[in-house]
Amino acid sequence: MRVSFAAISFASLVLAGCASVPREPAAALAKAGQTTTAATQQSLEGVAKEVGGITERQLVRAAIVQCEATLAQTPPPPVTQACIPPVWSPAAEQADLANQKLAAVIVLRTKAIGQLNAAYAAFQAEAEYGARTDLEGAISELSGTVNTLSGAVTALTGGAATPLLALAPIVQRLAGETADAAQRRRLMQASAALRQIDGRLVSAMTAESAVFENISATLLENRSRTADVLLASGFTSPLPTVSDFLARNDLGGLGDVKAADRRAVVAARTLTAYRARRGIVTANAVYEANIKALGELIQQHERFEKDEGVSLDSLTFTLGELTAWAELLSSLDQAETEGAAP
């Protein structure tokens, strides 16, 4: 994932507010919001798939192990009796339900971030003199999604329910209000609404990241053990993983090694386990950087609403950190898809 920072390349400048219509700082804040939400949305795309696949991987691993153990008996029973799908236990069903709740939160959070990006685009259009856009509609739709997300987070964590987010309507123009006064009011109202929504998303992502961190050990064991079984049983060839390792480390091409060679299998298992661990650590770092970036965006909203302008230096630095972690996570996901182990 690559995020362009051209939109906030002026981050070293402090854009001062004005007593009339703070169009320039509003536009700067809007662009920063769009850049931040774009980075956030793209940085954790693969996490829902990773969490949602826990039970599936566990069942396949159990089925293979059970089948091989039964066939190893003397004399072996008929395959139709030995190789049957494992029966779900109540504990497994409860664990799967918890995993699906987390996956649902991730999907809703991704949707909310996408709508937040659109709301910041509407905010930017409002900041431009004479522009007209459905700013209130964008924020209203977003607040509904955020309320749904808050409910999903409550179901996931079992914590206290979060009060519904109720935002005042952004009226186009009040009676007796000048055009400049109306635009200033709309910008300030929109900033306050976006700030509150950002705050809800920080809370939701903090809860999401805490749950993800709590199941990190389970995720790591789940992926590593599944890979072990698939490699050891011959379902997956270890050669692509080992070949990629050799190429990346300038160790030459793959020699005359067969897929069933135990040395190739153990090398691939080692690389796969290492990759899984790196993926978990990197995902946790991406969560932390996302939460930090949204928190700094909230601070800029507060400055804007106090007519103190916006200063984007710190946010730009954080987005650079987020991009670095996100690109690493993306490379790990891509390598997994291609059967390689970075």
Tab-separated table of C-alpha atoms in Angstrom:
chain	number	residue	atom	x	y	z
A	1	MET	CA	0.000	0.000	0.000
A	2	ARG	CA	1.280	3.419	-0.939
A	3	VAL	CA	-0.284	6.615	0.328
A	4	SER	CA	0.421	9.910	-1.384
A	5	PHE	CA	1.357	12.699	0.963
A	6	ALA	CA	1.084	15.377	-1.714
A	7	ALA	CA	-2.234	16.423	-0.222
A	8	ILE	CA	-0.530	17.385	3.014
A	9	SER	CA	2.879	18.350	1.691
A	10	PHE	CA	2.429	21.729	3.326
A	11	ALA	CA	2.454	20.071	6.743
A	12	SER	CA	5.352	22.184	7.924
A	13	LEU	CA	3.186	25.266	7.657
A	14	VAL	CA	0.772	26.324	10.366
A	15	LEU	CA	-2.346	27.467	8.593
A	16	ALA	CA	-3.879	30.121	10.779
A	17	GLY	CA	-7.600	30.492	11.177
A	18	CYS	CA	-9.421	33.726	10.541
A	19	ALA	CA	-12.360	35.532	12.050
A	20	SER	CA	-14.378	35.198	8.864
A	21	VAL	CA	-14.462	31.941	6.890
A	22	PRO	CA	-11.452	29.656	7.612
A	23	ARG	CA	-11.483	28.117	4.145
A	24	GLU	CA	-7.760	27.416	3.820
A	25	PRO	CA	-7.289	25.591	7.150
A	26	ALA	CA	-10.583	23.751	6.557
A	27	ALA	CA	-9.361	22.543	3.177
A	28	ALA	CA	-6.041	21.484	4.722
A	29	LEU	CA	-7.852	19.585	7.468
A	30	ALA	CA	-10.139	17.932	4.922
A	31	LYS	CA	-7.212	16.766	2.795
A	32	ALA	CA	-5.421	15.443	5.875
A	33	GLY	CA	-8.593	13.571	6.832
A	34	GLN	CA	-8.843	11.994	3.404
A	35	THR	CA	-5.187	10.961	3.449
A	36	THR	CA	-5.478	9.510	6.950
A	37	THR	CA	-8.646	7.537	6.242
A	38	ALA	CA	-7.251	6.210	2.955
A	39	ALA	CA	-4.175	4.939	4.792
A	40	THR	CA	-6.294	3.443	7.568
A	41	GLN	CA	-8.693	1.703	5.211
A	42	GLN	CA	-5.959	0.053	3.159
A	43	SER	CA	-3.648	-0.902	5.999
A	44	LEU	CA	-5.689	-3.708	7.587
A	45	GLU	CA	-7.473	-5.238	4.600
A	46	GLY	CA	-6.336	-8.799	5.273
A	47	VAL	CA	-7.093	-8.967	9.007
A	48	ALA	CA	-10.770	-9.945	8.640
A	49	LYS	CA	-9.815	-12.870	6.393
A	50	GLU	CA	-7.157	-13.998	8.858
A	51	VAL	CA	-9.560	-13.931	11.806
A	52	GLY	CA	-12.522	-15.383	9.917
A	53	GLY	CA	-10.451	-18.339	8.709
A	54	ILE	CA	-9.387	-19.593	12.146
A	55	THR	CA	-12.104	-22.231	12.495
A	56	GLU	CA	-11.846	-23.366	8.879
A	57	ARG	CA	-8.106	-23.949	9.218
A	58	GLN	CA	-8.591	-25.695	12.545
A	59	LEU	CA	-11.219	-28.084	11.138
A	60	VAL	CA	-9.149	-29.006	8.081
A	61	ARG	CA	-6.103	-29.658	10.248
A	62	ALA	CA	-8.120	-31.822	12.646
A	63	ALA	CA	-9.674	-33.777	9.779
A	64	ILE	CA	-6.287	-34.604	8.234
A	65	VAL	CA	-4.714	-35.573	11.565
A	66	GLN	CA	-7.699	-37.749	12.495
A	67	CYS	CA	-7.721	-39.451	9.101
A	68	GLU	CA	-3.986	-40.199	9.128
A	69	ALA	CA	-4.101	-41.520	12.698
A	70	THR	CA	-6.956	-43.877	11.910
A	71	LEU	CA	-5.386	-45.128	8.674
A	72	ALA	CA	-2.185	-45.872	10.598
A	73	GLN	CA	-4.001	-48.525	12.642
A	74	THR	CA	-3.331	-52.200	11.931
A	75	PRO	CA	-5.274	-53.319	10.056
A	76	PRO	CA	-6.513	-49.960	8.740
A	77	PRO	CA	-10.280	-49.495	8.591
A	78	PRO	CA	-12.013	-48.611	5.321
A	79	VAL	CA	-11.310	-45.056	4.214
A	80	THR	CA	-15.029	-44.273	4.323
A	81	GLN	CA	-14.993	-45.029	8.043
A	82	ALA	CA	-11.611	-43.524	8.871
A	83	CYS	CA	-11.695	-40.226	7.018
A	84	ILE	CA	-14.817	-38.416	8.114
A	85	PRO	CA	-15.155	-34.730	9.037
A	86	PRO	CA	-14.578	-33.979	12.728
A	87	VAL	CA	-17.578	-33.231	14.912
A	88	TRP	CA	-17.897	-29.694	16.240
A	89	SER	CA	-17.787	-29.392	19.999
A	90	PRO	CA	-19.807	-26.716	21.855
A	91	ALA	CA	-16.520	-25.043	22.793
A	92	ALA	CA	-15.466	-24.919	19.131
A	93	GLU	CA	-18.793	-23.370	18.165
A	94	GLN	CA	-18.427	-20.694	20.849
A	95	ALA	CA	-14.884	-19.924	19.731
A	96	ASP	CA	-16.031	-19.637	16.123
A	97	LEU	CA	-18.836	-17.277	17.149
A	98	ALA	CA	-16.324	-15.028	18.935
A	99	ASN	CA	-14.055	-15.023	15.885
A	100	GLN	CA	-16.945	-14.137	13.582
A	101	LYS	CA	-17.937	-11.273	15.891
A	102	LEU	CA	-14.444	-9.841	15.570
A	103	ALA	CA	-14.526	-10.322	11.798
A	104	ALA	CA	-17.886	-8.484	11.688
A	105	VAL	CA	-16.429	-5.562	13.649
A	106	ILE	CA	-13.510	-5.371	11.217
A	107	VAL	CA	-15.865	-5.319	8.220
A	108	LEU	CA	-18.031	-2.589	9.778
A	109	ARG	CA	-14.976	-0.557	10.739
A	110	THR	CA	-13.696	-0.775	7.173
A	111	LYS	CA	-17.070	0.441	5.887
A	112	ALA	CA	-17.103	3.332	8.362
A	113	ILE	CA	-13.594	4.420	7.385
A	114	GLY	CA	-14.625	4.450	3.727
A	115	GLN	CA	-17.627	6.634	4.515
A	116	LEU	CA	-15.446	8.878	6.665
A	117	ASN	CA	-13.162	9.392	3.690
A	118	ALA	CA	-16.187	10.466	1.621
A	119	ALA	CA	-17.331	12.806	4.406
A	120	TYR	CA	-13.922	14.489	4.439
A	121	ALA	CA	-14.213	14.934	0.662
A	122	ALA	CA	-17.575	16.657	1.217
A	123	PHE	CA	-15.968	18.777	3.941
A	124	GLN	CA	-13.294	19.841	1.468
A	125	ALA	CA	-15.936	20.784	-1.108
A	126	GLU	CA	-17.727	22.867	1.532
A	127	ALA	CA	-14.473	24.660	2.303
A	128	GLU	CA	-14.136	25.761	-1.304
A	129	TYR	CA	-15.862	29.070	-1.949
A	130	GLY	CA	-19.185	28.611	-3.694
A	131	ALA	CA	-19.055	24.797	-3.606
A	132	ARG	CA	-22.223	22.881	-2.801
A	133	THR	CA	-22.286	19.299	-1.601
A	134	ASP	CA	-24.413	17.033	0.571
A	135	LEU	CA	-22.190	17.423	3.609
A	136	GLU	CA	-25.012	16.735	6.047
A	137	GLY	CA	-26.046	13.615	4.121
A	138	ALA	CA	-22.512	12.227	4.127
A	139	ILE	CA	-22.128	12.789	7.860
A	140	SER	CA	-25.599	11.427	8.622
A	141	GLU	CA	-24.916	8.192	6.726
A	142	LEU	CA	-21.557	7.874	8.434
A	143	SER	CA	-22.985	8.401	11.923
A	144	GLY	CA	-25.467	5.572	11.304
A	145	THR	CA	-22.663	3.197	10.379
A	146	VAL	CA	-20.621	4.290	13.395
A	147	ASN	CA	-23.577	3.597	15.695
A	148	THR	CA	-23.892	0.118	14.187
A	149	LEU	CA	-20.160	-0.400	14.658
A	150	SER	CA	-20.392	0.653	18.307
A	151	GLY	CA	-23.122	-1.944	18.830
A	152	ALA	CA	-20.989	-4.640	17.221
A	153	VAL	CA	-18.050	-3.690	19.449
A	154	THR	CA	-20.287	-3.982	22.521
A	155	ALA	CA	-21.386	-7.456	21.399
A	156	LEU	CA	-17.748	-8.409	20.869
A	157	THR	CA	-16.348	-7.161	24.168
A	158	GLY	CA	-19.392	-7.560	26.394
A	159	GLY	CA	-18.845	-4.041	27.713
A	160	ALA	CA	-21.345	-1.299	28.422
A	161	ALA	CA	-23.377	-0.073	25.476
A	162	THR	CA	-22.167	3.168	23.904
A	163	PRO	CA	-24.803	5.926	23.663
A	164	LEU	CA	-25.968	6.565	20.120
A	165	LEU	CA	-24.145	9.330	18.309
A	166	ALA	CA	-26.653	12.157	17.820
A	167	LEU	CA	-25.373	15.030	15.705
A	168	ALA	CA	-27.098	18.340	15.128
A	169	PRO	CA	-28.216	18.909	11.515
A	170	ILE	CA	-26.003	21.160	9.434
A	171	VAL	CA	-28.483	23.680	8.072
A	172	GLN	CA	-27.489	25.353	4.816
A	173	ARG	CA	-28.405	28.855	5.973
A	174	LEU	CA	-30.239	30.328	8.955
A	175	ALA	CA	-32.606	33.280	8.784
A	176	GLY	CA	-30.723	36.575	8.732
A	177	GLU	CA	-27.356	34.841	8.302
A	178	THR	CA	-24.854	36.201	5.782
A	179	ALA	CA	-23.299	33.833	3.254
A	180	ASP	CA	-19.897	33.991	4.968
A	181	ALA	CA	-21.385	33.484	8.419
A	182	ALA	CA	-23.383	30.503	7.158
A	183	GLN	CA	-20.335	28.874	5.604
A	184	ARG	CA	-18.255	29.448	8.725
A	185	ARG	CA	-20.965	27.872	10.877
A	186	ARG	CA	-21.284	24.869	8.560
A	187	LEU	CA	-17.524	24.296	8.590
A	188	MET	CA	-17.353	24.495	12.372
A	189	GLN	CA	-20.374	22.195	12.783
A	190	ALA	CA	-18.959	19.712	10.297
A	191	SER	CA	-15.577	19.732	12.026
A	192	ALA	CA	-17.201	19.060	15.394
A	193	ALA	CA	-19.221	16.197	13.913
A	194	LEU	CA	-16.197	14.653	12.204
A	195	ARG	CA	-14.174	15.016	15.398
A	196	GLN	CA	-16.815	13.125	17.390
A	197	ILE	CA	-16.971	10.416	14.738
A	198	ASP	CA	-13.179	10.135	14.724
A	199	GLY	CA	-13.345	9.689	18.492
A	200	ARG	CA	-15.862	6.855	18.181
A	201	LEU	CA	-13.666	5.173	15.592
A	202	VAL	CA	-10.635	5.472	17.873
A	203	SER	CA	-12.622	3.756	20.638
A	204	ALA	CA	-13.843	1.040	18.277
A	205	MET	CA	-10.402	0.399	16.822
A	206	THR	CA	-8.831	0.359	20.291
A	207	ALA	CA	-11.286	-2.348	21.359
A	208	GLU	CA	-10.765	-4.233	18.105
A	209	SER	CA	-6.985	-4.128	18.436
A	210	ALA	CA	-7.162	-5.308	22.061
A	211	VAL	CA	-9.210	-8.358	21.065
A	212	PHE	CA	-6.887	-9.044	18.136
A	213	GLU	CA	-3.861	-8.839	20.428
A	214	ASN	CA	-5.531	-11.193	22.913
A	215	ILE	CA	-6.020	-13.850	20.244
A	216	SER	CA	-2.617	-13.293	18.632
A	217	ALA	CA	-1.165	-16.417	20.215
A	218	THR	CA	-4.159	-18.434	19.002
A	219	LEU	CA	-3.806	-17.006	15.501
A	220	LEU	CA	-0.116	-17.829	15.418
A	221	GLU	CA	-0.593	-21.388	16.649
A	222	ASN	CA	-3.563	-21.906	14.325
A	223	ARG	CA	-1.738	-20.847	11.181
A	224	SER	CA	1.570	-22.534	12.060
A	225	ARG	CA	0.020	-25.873	13.022
A	226	THR	CA	-2.205	-25.915	9.950
A	227	ALA	CA	0.801	-25.262	7.714
A	228	ASP	CA	2.740	-27.996	9.535
A	229	VAL	CA	0.031	-30.577	8.889
A	230	LEU	CA	-0.461	-29.605	5.246
A	231	LEU	CA	3.279	-29.713	4.554
A	232	ALA	CA	3.936	-32.920	6.476
A	233	SER	CA	1.024	-34.719	4.807
A	234	GLY	CA	2.055	-33.653	1.312
A	235	PHE	CA	-0.981	-31.473	0.629
A	236	THR	CA	1.280	-28.443	0.177
A	237	SER	CA	4.646	-28.430	-1.558
A	238	PRO	CA	7.478	-26.880	0.463
A	239	LEU	CA	9.488	-26.081	-2.669
A	240	PRO	CA	8.007	-22.638	-3.588
A	241	THR	CA	8.633	-21.358	-0.061
A	242	VAL	CA	12.186	-22.693	0.053
A	243	SER	CA	12.916	-21.501	-3.491
A	244	ASP	CA	11.785	-17.970	-2.638
A	245	PHE	CA	13.968	-17.996	0.483
A	246	LEU	CA	17.013	-19.002	-1.559
A	247	ALA	CA	16.378	-16.315	-4.180
A	248	ARG	CA	15.865	-13.504	-1.662
A	249	ASN	CA	19.053	-14.394	0.171
A	250	ASP	CA	21.170	-14.849	-2.979
A	251	LEU	CA	21.800	-18.484	-2.112
A	252	GLY	CA	21.331	-19.850	-5.610
A	253	GLY	CA	18.552	-21.824	-7.213
A	254	LEU	CA	16.742	-24.835	-5.844
A	255	GLY	CA	18.731	-28.033	-6.277
A	256	ASP	CA	17.524	-31.529	-7.057
A	257	VAL	CA	15.254	-31.712	-4.032
A	258	LYS	CA	11.902	-33.465	-4.036
A	259	ALA	CA	8.786	-32.085	-2.375
A	260	ALA	CA	8.719	-35.049	0.009
A	261	ASP	CA	12.288	-34.408	1.210
A	262	ARG	CA	12.058	-33.951	4.981
A	263	ARG	CA	14.713	-31.248	4.932
A	264	ALA	CA	12.648	-29.183	2.488
A	265	VAL	CA	9.533	-29.750	4.573
A	266	VAL	CA	11.146	-28.632	7.839
A	267	ALA	CA	12.689	-25.595	6.131
A	268	ALA	CA	9.277	-24.564	4.784
A	269	ARG	CA	7.654	-25.142	8.173
A	270	THR	CA	10.280	-22.940	9.821
A	271	LEU	CA	9.812	-20.149	7.288
A	272	THR	CA	6.015	-20.346	7.490
A	273	ALA	CA	6.026	-20.121	11.284
A	274	TYR	CA	8.380	-17.140	11.144
A	275	ARG	CA	6.199	-15.405	8.568
A	276	ALA	CA	3.088	-15.971	10.679
A	277	ARG	CA	4.770	-14.469	13.738
A	278	ARG	CA	5.935	-11.442	11.746
A	279	GLY	CA	2.416	-10.969	10.409
A	280	ILE	CA	0.898	-10.855	13.896
A	281	VAL	CA	3.520	-8.436	15.235
A	282	THR	CA	3.160	-6.191	12.190
A	283	ALA	CA	-0.646	-6.155	12.369
A	284	ASN	CA	-0.473	-5.037	16.009
A	285	ALA	CA	1.929	-2.245	15.012
A	286	VAL	CA	-0.435	-1.164	12.217
A	287	TYR	CA	-3.327	-0.973	14.688
A	288	GLU	CA	-1.248	1.216	16.996
A	289	ALA	CA	-0.222	3.561	14.172
A	290	ASN	CA	-3.827	3.855	12.950
A	291	ILE	CA	-5.118	4.782	16.389
A	292	LYS	CA	-2.336	7.325	16.800
A	293	ALA	CA	-3.074	8.917	13.401
A	294	LEU	CA	-6.793	9.273	14.128
A	295	GLY	CA	-5.972	10.743	17.542
A	296	GLU	CA	-3.749	13.372	15.955
A	297	LEU	CA	-6.464	14.157	13.417
A	298	ILE	CA	-8.828	14.822	16.338
A	299	GLN	CA	-6.301	17.266	17.794
A	300	GLN	CA	-6.262	19.180	14.510
A	301	HIS	CA	-10.053	19.417	14.556
A	302	GLU	CA	-9.824	20.904	18.047
A	303	ARG	CA	-7.297	23.478	16.845
A	304	PHE	CA	-9.471	24.343	13.870
A	305	GLU	CA	-12.583	24.826	16.005
A	306	LYS	CA	-10.639	27.214	18.264
A	307	ASP	CA	-9.498	29.259	15.241
A	308	GLU	CA	-5.911	28.169	15.868
A	309	GLY	CA	-5.413	26.816	12.351
A	310	VAL	CA	-3.990	23.365	11.692
A	311	SER	CA	-0.423	22.053	11.959
A	312	LEU	CA	0.176	18.762	10.178
A	313	ASP	CA	3.829	17.985	10.940
A	314	SER	CA	3.175	15.299	13.545
A	315	LEU	CA	0.329	13.730	11.577
A	316	THR	CA	2.488	13.503	8.461
A	317	PHE	CA	5.213	11.736	10.453
A	318	THR	CA	2.685	9.273	11.904
A	319	LEU	CA	1.233	8.551	8.474
A	320	GLY	CA	4.734	7.806	7.228
A	321	GLU	CA	5.148	5.301	10.054
A	322	LEU	CA	1.725	3.809	9.298
A	323	THR	CA	2.563	3.458	5.620
A	324	ALA	CA	5.832	1.676	6.384
A	325	TRP	CA	4.124	-0.867	8.647
A	326	ALA	CA	1.192	-1.277	6.253
A	327	GLU	CA	3.472	-1.949	3.286
A	328	LEU	CA	5.306	-4.592	5.303
A	329	LEU	CA	2.003	-6.229	6.263
A	330	SER	CA	0.861	-6.099	2.639
A	331	SER	CA	4.079	-7.768	1.481
A	332	LEU	CA	3.542	-10.542	4.030
A	333	ASP	CA	-0.037	-11.073	2.822
A	334	GLN	CA	1.113	-11.131	-0.800
A	335	ALA	CA	3.879	-13.607	-0.050
A	336	GLU	CA	1.391	-15.860	1.722
A	337	THR	CA	-0.913	-15.776	-1.300
A	338	GLU	CA	1.951	-16.646	-3.639
A	339	GLY	CA	3.244	-19.396	-1.358
A	340	ALA	CA	6.441	-17.581	-0.442
A	341	ALA	CA	7.802	-16.690	2.968
A	342	PRO	CA	9.438	-13.265	3.285
